[in-house]
Coordinates of C-alpha atoms in Angstrom, one line a residue:
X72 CA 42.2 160.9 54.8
X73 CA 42.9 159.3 58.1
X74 CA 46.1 161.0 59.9
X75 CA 46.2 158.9 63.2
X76 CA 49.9 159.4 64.3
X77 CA 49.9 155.9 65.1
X78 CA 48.9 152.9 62.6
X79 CA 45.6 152.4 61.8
X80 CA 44.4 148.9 63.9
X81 CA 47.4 148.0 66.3
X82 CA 45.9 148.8 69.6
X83 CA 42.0 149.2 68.7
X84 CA 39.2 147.3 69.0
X85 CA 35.2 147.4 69.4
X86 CA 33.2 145.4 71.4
X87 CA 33.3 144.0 72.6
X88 CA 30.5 141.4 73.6
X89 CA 30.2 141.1 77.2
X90 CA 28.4 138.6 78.5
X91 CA 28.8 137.2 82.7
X92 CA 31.1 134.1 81.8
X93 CA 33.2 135.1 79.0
X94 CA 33.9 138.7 79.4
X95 CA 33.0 139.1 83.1
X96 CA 29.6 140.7 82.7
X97 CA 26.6 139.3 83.7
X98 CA 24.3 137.7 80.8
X99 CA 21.8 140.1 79.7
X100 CA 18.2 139.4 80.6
X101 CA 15.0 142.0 81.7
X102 CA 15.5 144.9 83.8
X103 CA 12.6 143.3 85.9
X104 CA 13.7 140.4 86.7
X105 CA 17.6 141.7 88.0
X106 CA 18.1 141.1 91.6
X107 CA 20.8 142.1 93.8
X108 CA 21.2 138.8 94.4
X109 CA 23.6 136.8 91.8
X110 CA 21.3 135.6 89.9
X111 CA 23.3 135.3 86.8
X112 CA 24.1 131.6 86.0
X113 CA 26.5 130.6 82.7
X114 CA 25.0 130.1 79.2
X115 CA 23.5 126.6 79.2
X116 CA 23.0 125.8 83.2
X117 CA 19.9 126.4 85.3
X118 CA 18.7 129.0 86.6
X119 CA 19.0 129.2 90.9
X120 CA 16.1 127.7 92.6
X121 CA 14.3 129.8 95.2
X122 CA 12.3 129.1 97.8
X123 CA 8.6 130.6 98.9
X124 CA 8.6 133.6 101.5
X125 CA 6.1 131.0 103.7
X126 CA 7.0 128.6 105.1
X127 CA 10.5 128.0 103.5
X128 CA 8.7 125.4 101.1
X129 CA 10.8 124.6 97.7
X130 CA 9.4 127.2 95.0
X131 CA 10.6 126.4 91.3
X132 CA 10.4 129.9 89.4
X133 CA 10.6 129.6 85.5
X134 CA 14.0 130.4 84.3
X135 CA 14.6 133.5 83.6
X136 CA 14.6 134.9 80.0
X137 CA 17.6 136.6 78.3
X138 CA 16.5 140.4 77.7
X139 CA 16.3 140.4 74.0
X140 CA 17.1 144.0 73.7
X141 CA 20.7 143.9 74.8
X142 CA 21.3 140.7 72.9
X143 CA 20.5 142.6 70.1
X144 CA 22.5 145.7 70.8
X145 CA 25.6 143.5 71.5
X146 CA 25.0 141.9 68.1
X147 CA 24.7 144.8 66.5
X148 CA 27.8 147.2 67.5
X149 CA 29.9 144.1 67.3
X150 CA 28.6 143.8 63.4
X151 CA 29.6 147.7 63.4
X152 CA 33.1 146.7 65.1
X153 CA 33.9 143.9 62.0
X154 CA 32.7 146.7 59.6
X155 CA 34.9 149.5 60.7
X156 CA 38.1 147.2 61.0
X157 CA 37.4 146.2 57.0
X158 CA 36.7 149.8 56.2
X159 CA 40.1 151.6 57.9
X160 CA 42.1 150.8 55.0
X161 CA 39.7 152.2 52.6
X162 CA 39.7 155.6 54.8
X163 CA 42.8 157.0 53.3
X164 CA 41.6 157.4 49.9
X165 CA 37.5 158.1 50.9
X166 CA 36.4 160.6 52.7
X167 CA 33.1 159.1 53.0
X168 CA 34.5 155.9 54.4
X169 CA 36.3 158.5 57.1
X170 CA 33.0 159.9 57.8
X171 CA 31.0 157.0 58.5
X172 CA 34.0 155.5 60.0
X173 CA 34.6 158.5 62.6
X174 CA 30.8 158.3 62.7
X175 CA 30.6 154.1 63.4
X176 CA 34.0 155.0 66.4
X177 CA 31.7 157.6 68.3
X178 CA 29.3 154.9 69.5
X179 CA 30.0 151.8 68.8
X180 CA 32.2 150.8 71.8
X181 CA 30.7 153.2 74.4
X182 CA 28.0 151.2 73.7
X183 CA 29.1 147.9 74.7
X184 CA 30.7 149.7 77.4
X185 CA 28.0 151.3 78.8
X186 CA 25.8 147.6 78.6
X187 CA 29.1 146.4 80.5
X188 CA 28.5 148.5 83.4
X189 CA 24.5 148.3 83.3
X190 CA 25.1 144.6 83.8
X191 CA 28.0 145.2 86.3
X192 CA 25.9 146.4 89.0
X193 CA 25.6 143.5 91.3
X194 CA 29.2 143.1 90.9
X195 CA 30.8 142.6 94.5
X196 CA 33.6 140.5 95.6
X197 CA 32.0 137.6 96.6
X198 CA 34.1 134.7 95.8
X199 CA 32.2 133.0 93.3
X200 CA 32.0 136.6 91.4
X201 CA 35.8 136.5 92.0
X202 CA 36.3 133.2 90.2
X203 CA 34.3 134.1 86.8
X204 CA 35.8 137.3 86.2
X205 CA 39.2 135.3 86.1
X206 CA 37.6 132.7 84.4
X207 CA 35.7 135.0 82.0
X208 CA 37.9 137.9 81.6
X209 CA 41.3 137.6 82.5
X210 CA 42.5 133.6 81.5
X211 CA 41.0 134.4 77.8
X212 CA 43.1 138.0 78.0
X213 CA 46.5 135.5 78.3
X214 CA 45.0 132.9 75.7
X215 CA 44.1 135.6 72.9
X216 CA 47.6 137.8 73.9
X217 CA 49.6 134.7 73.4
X218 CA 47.4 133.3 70.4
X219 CA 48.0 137.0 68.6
X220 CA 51.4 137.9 69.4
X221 CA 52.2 133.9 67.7
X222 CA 49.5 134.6 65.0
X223 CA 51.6 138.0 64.3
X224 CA 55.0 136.5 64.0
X225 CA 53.7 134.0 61.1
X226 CA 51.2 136.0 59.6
X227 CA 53.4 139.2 59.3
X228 CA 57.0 137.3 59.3
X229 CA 58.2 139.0 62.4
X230 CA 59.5 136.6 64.5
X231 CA 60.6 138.7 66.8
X232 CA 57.5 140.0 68.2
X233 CA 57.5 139.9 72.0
X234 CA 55.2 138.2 73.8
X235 CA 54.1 140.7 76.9
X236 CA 51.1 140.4 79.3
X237 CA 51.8 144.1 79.8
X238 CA 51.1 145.5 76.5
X239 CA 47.7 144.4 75.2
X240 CA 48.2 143.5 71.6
X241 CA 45.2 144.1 69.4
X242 CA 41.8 143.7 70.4
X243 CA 42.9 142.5 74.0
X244 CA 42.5 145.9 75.2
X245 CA 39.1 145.5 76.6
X246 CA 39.3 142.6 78.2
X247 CA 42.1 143.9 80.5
X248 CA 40.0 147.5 80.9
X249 CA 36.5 145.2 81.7
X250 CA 39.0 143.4 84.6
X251 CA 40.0 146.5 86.2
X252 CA 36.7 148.4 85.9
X253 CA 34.5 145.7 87.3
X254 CA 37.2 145.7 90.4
X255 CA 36.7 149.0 90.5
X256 CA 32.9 148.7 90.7
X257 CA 32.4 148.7 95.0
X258 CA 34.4 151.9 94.2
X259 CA 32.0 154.0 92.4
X260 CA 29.1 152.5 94.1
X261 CA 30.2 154.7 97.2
X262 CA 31.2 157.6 95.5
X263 CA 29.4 160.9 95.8
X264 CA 29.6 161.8 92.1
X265 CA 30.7 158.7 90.0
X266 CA 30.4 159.7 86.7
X267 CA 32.0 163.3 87.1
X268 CA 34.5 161.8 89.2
X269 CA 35.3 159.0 86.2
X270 CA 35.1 162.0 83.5
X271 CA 37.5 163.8 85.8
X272 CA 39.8 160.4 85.6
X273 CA 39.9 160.5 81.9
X274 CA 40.8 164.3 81.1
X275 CA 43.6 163.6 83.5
X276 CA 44.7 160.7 81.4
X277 CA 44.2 162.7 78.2
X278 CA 47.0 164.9 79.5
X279 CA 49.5 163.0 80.8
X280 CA 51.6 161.2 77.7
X281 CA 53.8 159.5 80.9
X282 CA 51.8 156.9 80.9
X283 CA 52.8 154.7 78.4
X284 CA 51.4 151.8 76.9
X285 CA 51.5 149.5 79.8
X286 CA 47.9 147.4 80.5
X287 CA 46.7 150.0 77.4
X288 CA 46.2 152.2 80.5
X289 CA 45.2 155.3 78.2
X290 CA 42.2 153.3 77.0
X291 CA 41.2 151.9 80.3
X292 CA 41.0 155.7 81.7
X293 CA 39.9 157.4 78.9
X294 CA 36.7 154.8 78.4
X295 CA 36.0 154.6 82.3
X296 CA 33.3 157.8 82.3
X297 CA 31.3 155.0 79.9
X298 CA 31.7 151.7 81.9
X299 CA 30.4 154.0 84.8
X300 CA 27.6 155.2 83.1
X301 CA 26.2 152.0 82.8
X302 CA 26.8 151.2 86.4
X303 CA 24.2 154.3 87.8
X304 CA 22.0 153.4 84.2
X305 CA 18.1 152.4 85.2
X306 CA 15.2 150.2 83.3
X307 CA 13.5 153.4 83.0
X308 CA 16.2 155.1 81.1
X309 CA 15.9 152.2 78.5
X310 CA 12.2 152.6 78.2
X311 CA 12.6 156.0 77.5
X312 CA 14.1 155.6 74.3
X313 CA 11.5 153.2 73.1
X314 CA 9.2 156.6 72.7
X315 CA 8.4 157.1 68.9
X316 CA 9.7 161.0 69.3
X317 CA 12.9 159.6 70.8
X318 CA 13.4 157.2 67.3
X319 CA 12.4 160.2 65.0
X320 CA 14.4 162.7 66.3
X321 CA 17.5 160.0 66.4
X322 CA 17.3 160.1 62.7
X323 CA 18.5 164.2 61.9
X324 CA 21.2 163.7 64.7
X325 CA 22.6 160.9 62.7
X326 CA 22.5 162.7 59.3
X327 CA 23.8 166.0 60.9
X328 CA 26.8 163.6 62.7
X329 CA 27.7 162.1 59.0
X330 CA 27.9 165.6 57.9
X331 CA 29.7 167.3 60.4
X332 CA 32.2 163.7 60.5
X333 CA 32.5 164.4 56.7
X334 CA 33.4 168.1 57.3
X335 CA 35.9 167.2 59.9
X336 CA 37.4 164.5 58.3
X337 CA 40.5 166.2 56.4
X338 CA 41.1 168.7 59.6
X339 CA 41.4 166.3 62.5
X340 CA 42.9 163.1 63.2
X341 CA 41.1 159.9 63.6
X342 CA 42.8 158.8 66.6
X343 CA 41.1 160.9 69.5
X344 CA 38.1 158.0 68.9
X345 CA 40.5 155.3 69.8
X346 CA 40.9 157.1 73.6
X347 CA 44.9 155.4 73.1
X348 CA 46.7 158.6 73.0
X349 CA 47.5 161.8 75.2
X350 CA 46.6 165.1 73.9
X351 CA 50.4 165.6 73.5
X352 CA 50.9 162.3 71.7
X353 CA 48.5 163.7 69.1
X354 CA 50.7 167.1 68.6
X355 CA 48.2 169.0 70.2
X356 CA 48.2 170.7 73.4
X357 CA 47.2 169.5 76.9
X358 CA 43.7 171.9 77.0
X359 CA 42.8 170.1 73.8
X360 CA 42.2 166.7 75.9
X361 CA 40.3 168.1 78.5
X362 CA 38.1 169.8 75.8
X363 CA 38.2 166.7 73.4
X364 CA 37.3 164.5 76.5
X365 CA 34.3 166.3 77.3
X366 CA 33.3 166.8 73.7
X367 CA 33.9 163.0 72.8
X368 CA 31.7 162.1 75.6
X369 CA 29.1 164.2 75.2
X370 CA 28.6 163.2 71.5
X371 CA 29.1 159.5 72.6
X372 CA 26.3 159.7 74.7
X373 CA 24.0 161.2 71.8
X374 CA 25.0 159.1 69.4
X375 CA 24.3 156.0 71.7
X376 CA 21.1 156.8 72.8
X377 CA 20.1 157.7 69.2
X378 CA 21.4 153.8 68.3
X379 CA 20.0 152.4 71.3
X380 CA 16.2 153.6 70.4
X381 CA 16.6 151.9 66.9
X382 CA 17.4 148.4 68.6
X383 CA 14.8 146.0 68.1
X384 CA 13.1 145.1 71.7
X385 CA 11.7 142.2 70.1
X386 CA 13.4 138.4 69.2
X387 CA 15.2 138.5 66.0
X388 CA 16.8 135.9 64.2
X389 CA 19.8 137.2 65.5
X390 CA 19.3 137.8 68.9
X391 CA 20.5 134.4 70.1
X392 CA 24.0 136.0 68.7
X393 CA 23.9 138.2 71.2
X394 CA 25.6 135.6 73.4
X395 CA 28.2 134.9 71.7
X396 CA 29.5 138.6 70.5
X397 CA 32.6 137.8 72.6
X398 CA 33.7 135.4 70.0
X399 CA 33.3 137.2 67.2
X400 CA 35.0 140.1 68.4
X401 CA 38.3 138.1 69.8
X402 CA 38.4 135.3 66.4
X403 CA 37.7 138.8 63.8
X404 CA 40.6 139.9 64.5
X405 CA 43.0 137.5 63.5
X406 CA 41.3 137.7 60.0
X407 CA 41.0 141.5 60.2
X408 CA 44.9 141.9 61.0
X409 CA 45.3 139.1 58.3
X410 CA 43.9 140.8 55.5
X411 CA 46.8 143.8 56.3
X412 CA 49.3 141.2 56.7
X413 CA 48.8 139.7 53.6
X414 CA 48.1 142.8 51.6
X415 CA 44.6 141.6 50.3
X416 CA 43.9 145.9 50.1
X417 CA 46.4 146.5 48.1
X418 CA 46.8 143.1 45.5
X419 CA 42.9 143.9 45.0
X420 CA 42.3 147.7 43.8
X421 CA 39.0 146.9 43.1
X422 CA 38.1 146.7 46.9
X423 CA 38.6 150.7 47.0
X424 CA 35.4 151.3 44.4
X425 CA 32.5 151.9 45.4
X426 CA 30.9 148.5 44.7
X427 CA 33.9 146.7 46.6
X428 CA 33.5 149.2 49.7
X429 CA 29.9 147.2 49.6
X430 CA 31.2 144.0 49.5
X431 CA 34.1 144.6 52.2
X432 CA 30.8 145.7 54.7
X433 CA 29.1 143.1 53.8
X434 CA 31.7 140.4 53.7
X435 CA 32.6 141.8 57.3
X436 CA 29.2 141.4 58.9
X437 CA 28.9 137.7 57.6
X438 CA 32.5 137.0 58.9
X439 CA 31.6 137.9 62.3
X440 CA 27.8 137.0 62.3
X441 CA 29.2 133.4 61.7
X442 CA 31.3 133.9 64.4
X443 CA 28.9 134.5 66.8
X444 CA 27.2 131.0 66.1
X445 CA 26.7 128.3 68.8
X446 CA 28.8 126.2 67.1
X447 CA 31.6 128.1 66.9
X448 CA 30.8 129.0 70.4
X449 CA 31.0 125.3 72.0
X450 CA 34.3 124.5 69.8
X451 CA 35.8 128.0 71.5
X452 CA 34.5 127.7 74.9
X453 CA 37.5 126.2 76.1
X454 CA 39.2 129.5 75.9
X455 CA 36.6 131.9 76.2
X456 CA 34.8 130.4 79.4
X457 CA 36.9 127.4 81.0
X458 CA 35.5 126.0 84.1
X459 CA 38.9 125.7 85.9
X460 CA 36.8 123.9 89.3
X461 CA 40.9 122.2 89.9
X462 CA 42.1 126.0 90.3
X463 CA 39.7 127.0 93.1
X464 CA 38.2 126.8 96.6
X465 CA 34.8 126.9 97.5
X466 CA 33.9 128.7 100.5
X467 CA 31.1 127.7 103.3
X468 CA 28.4 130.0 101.8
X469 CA 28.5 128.7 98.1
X470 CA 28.6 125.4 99.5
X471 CA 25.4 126.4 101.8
X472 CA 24.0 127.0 98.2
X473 CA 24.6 124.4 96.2
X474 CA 23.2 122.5 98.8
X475 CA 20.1 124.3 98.8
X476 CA 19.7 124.3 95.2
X477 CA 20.5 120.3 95.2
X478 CA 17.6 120.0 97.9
X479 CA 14.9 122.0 96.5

């Protein structure tokens, strides 16, 4: 069913995770308690230590809580990422699996996007900002590109894959577009009309096949209206999809999206969900990716809210994953390319019934919910978050606070 022009899987990817030290976004925690101050320490260290408006007296505030809601919503669409890599190769011969899969692509990333930018907000270019977006974002882009492109030329016997910073390989894709968008981020916070002026970003990009693969460049325009979104997002917005109308009525949209995925399954291609291609790299014309940019977003937007309200708001037993969807989403992917490598689809026919469609989902969310686990998390950290102190300067002002925080 799927008729991508391109093969399924070589430049996608979900979600991923973002969280302030690994993937340059800030760690999530409760509306109420963001400042505009960075306030945002790395998993595992203390929170800053303040001191009382009187008198300049030492004031230790309890450490803030991680918001459980977006812990659980990163969990969750990177669960929906693992599952939609292990269902593409079933897509060709269901058109179910296309439908839910087409379904899964409409939200699943614009909704880690959209958390991305939410928690970008107080994103400036204050040195110490400066220093864990490399650490965070870019350093593990070079790790995983290198770590792919070697896993590639084993896995798939072609040693002659190139190793290229310039053309993200995989799953890399996001971490190089979550670089340049939080750069971008002073940007749009003095813009007039950010998110029109981002939509207006990505039809351009939609119709201009000249530029070519380099950075994924496509993917980085044609997500930005999302990554924007989240940057002019509220509290309140949030707490308006915790109304019971807001839950029901997410229900229908969901059933009529399956349905009208399943209808246009067989007459469109799969590939305008992966925001990778031009209009005229698809063999359609330019108008079709202005309309299909604007159409895409819209039904984005729905289909997030409509997964958003089912979120739980309360501690599960798998928000503390919620930290660590990062890993899950880099690590998947070597097994997820794997299994084509190796040809596990095709030497195991079974996998395309019905009852092995099931297992394939549900092998795919344990794969990655292990993933996710501390453990994994402390014996990955090394590439995911490295400290790096040895390749940096600290300026007066952070020295100023450590002091402070050292004194109170």
């Amino acid at each position: 069913m799927t008729n991508s022009l391109r093969p399924h899987g070589n430049h996608r990817a979900p979600l991923p995770p973002v969280q302030e030290p690994a993937a340059g976004v800030p760690s999530p925690r409760s509306p109420r308690t963001t400042q505009a101050a960075d306030t945002s320490p790395a998993p595992g260290s203390n929170t800053p230590v303040s001191r009382a408006a009187s008198g300049g007296a030492p004031l230790n505030k309890p450490a803030k809580q991680r918001d459980a809601f977006f812990d659980n919503a990163k969990y969750l669409a990177i669960v929906l990422v693992a599952m939609g890599h292990a269902w593409e190769p079933l897509t060709d011969h269901s058109r179910a699996a296309e439908a839910l899969y087409m379904t899964v692509y409409t939200f699943h990333m614009p909704a880690f996007i959209l958390i991305s930018g939410y928690f970008s907000r107080s994103f400036d270019m204050r040195p110490d900002r400066l220093r864990r977006l490399v650490t965070g974002v870019a350093v593990p882009y070079v790790i995983f590109e290198v770590a792919y492109s070697f896993f590639k030329r084993w896995a798939d016997d072609d040693p002659a894959h190139p190793i290229s910073l310039l053309d993200p390989w995989y799953l890399t894709w996001f971490l190089v577009a979550l670089f340049v968008w939080r750069l971008t981020t002073p940007l749009w916070k003095v813009a007039r009309w950010p998110v029109p002026i981002a939509l207006g970003i990505a039809m351009l990009a939609t119709v201009s096949p000249d530029i070519g693969d380099d950075l994924d460049l496509q993917r980085v325009l044609q997500f930005l209206p999302f990554f924007v979104m989240g940057l002019f997002m509220k509290p309140e917005h949030f707490q308006m999809l915790r109304r019971r109308e807001v839950r029901l009525l997410s229900v229908p949209v969901f059933a009529g999206a399956l349905v009208v995925a399943y209808w246009a399954a067989p007459r469109m291609s799969s590939a305008w969900f992966y925001h990778r291609d031009s209009a005229q790299e698809l063999a359609a014309p330019w108008w079709a990716g202005v309309v299909m940019t604007l159409a895409l977003f819209g039904c984005s937007m729905v289909l997030t809210a409509c997964f958003f309200a089912w979120v739980p708001r309360r501690r599960m037993w798998f928000t503390v994953l919620g930290a660590g969807t990062l890993y899950g989403y880099l690590l998947h992917g070597f097994l997820a390319k794997g299994s084509r490598f190796w040809g596990w689809y095709e030497d195991y026919e079974w996998l395309h019934k019905p009852l092995g469609e099931i297992f394939v989902t549900l092998a795919a969310a344990a794969v990655v919910t292990v993933l996710c686990t501390p453990p994994v998390q402390r014996m990955f950290r090394f590439a995911m978050e490295p400290k790096m102190e040895w390749a940096f300067k600290r300026d007066a002002a952070e020295l100023a606070r450590e002091r402070a925080k050292a004194t109170s």
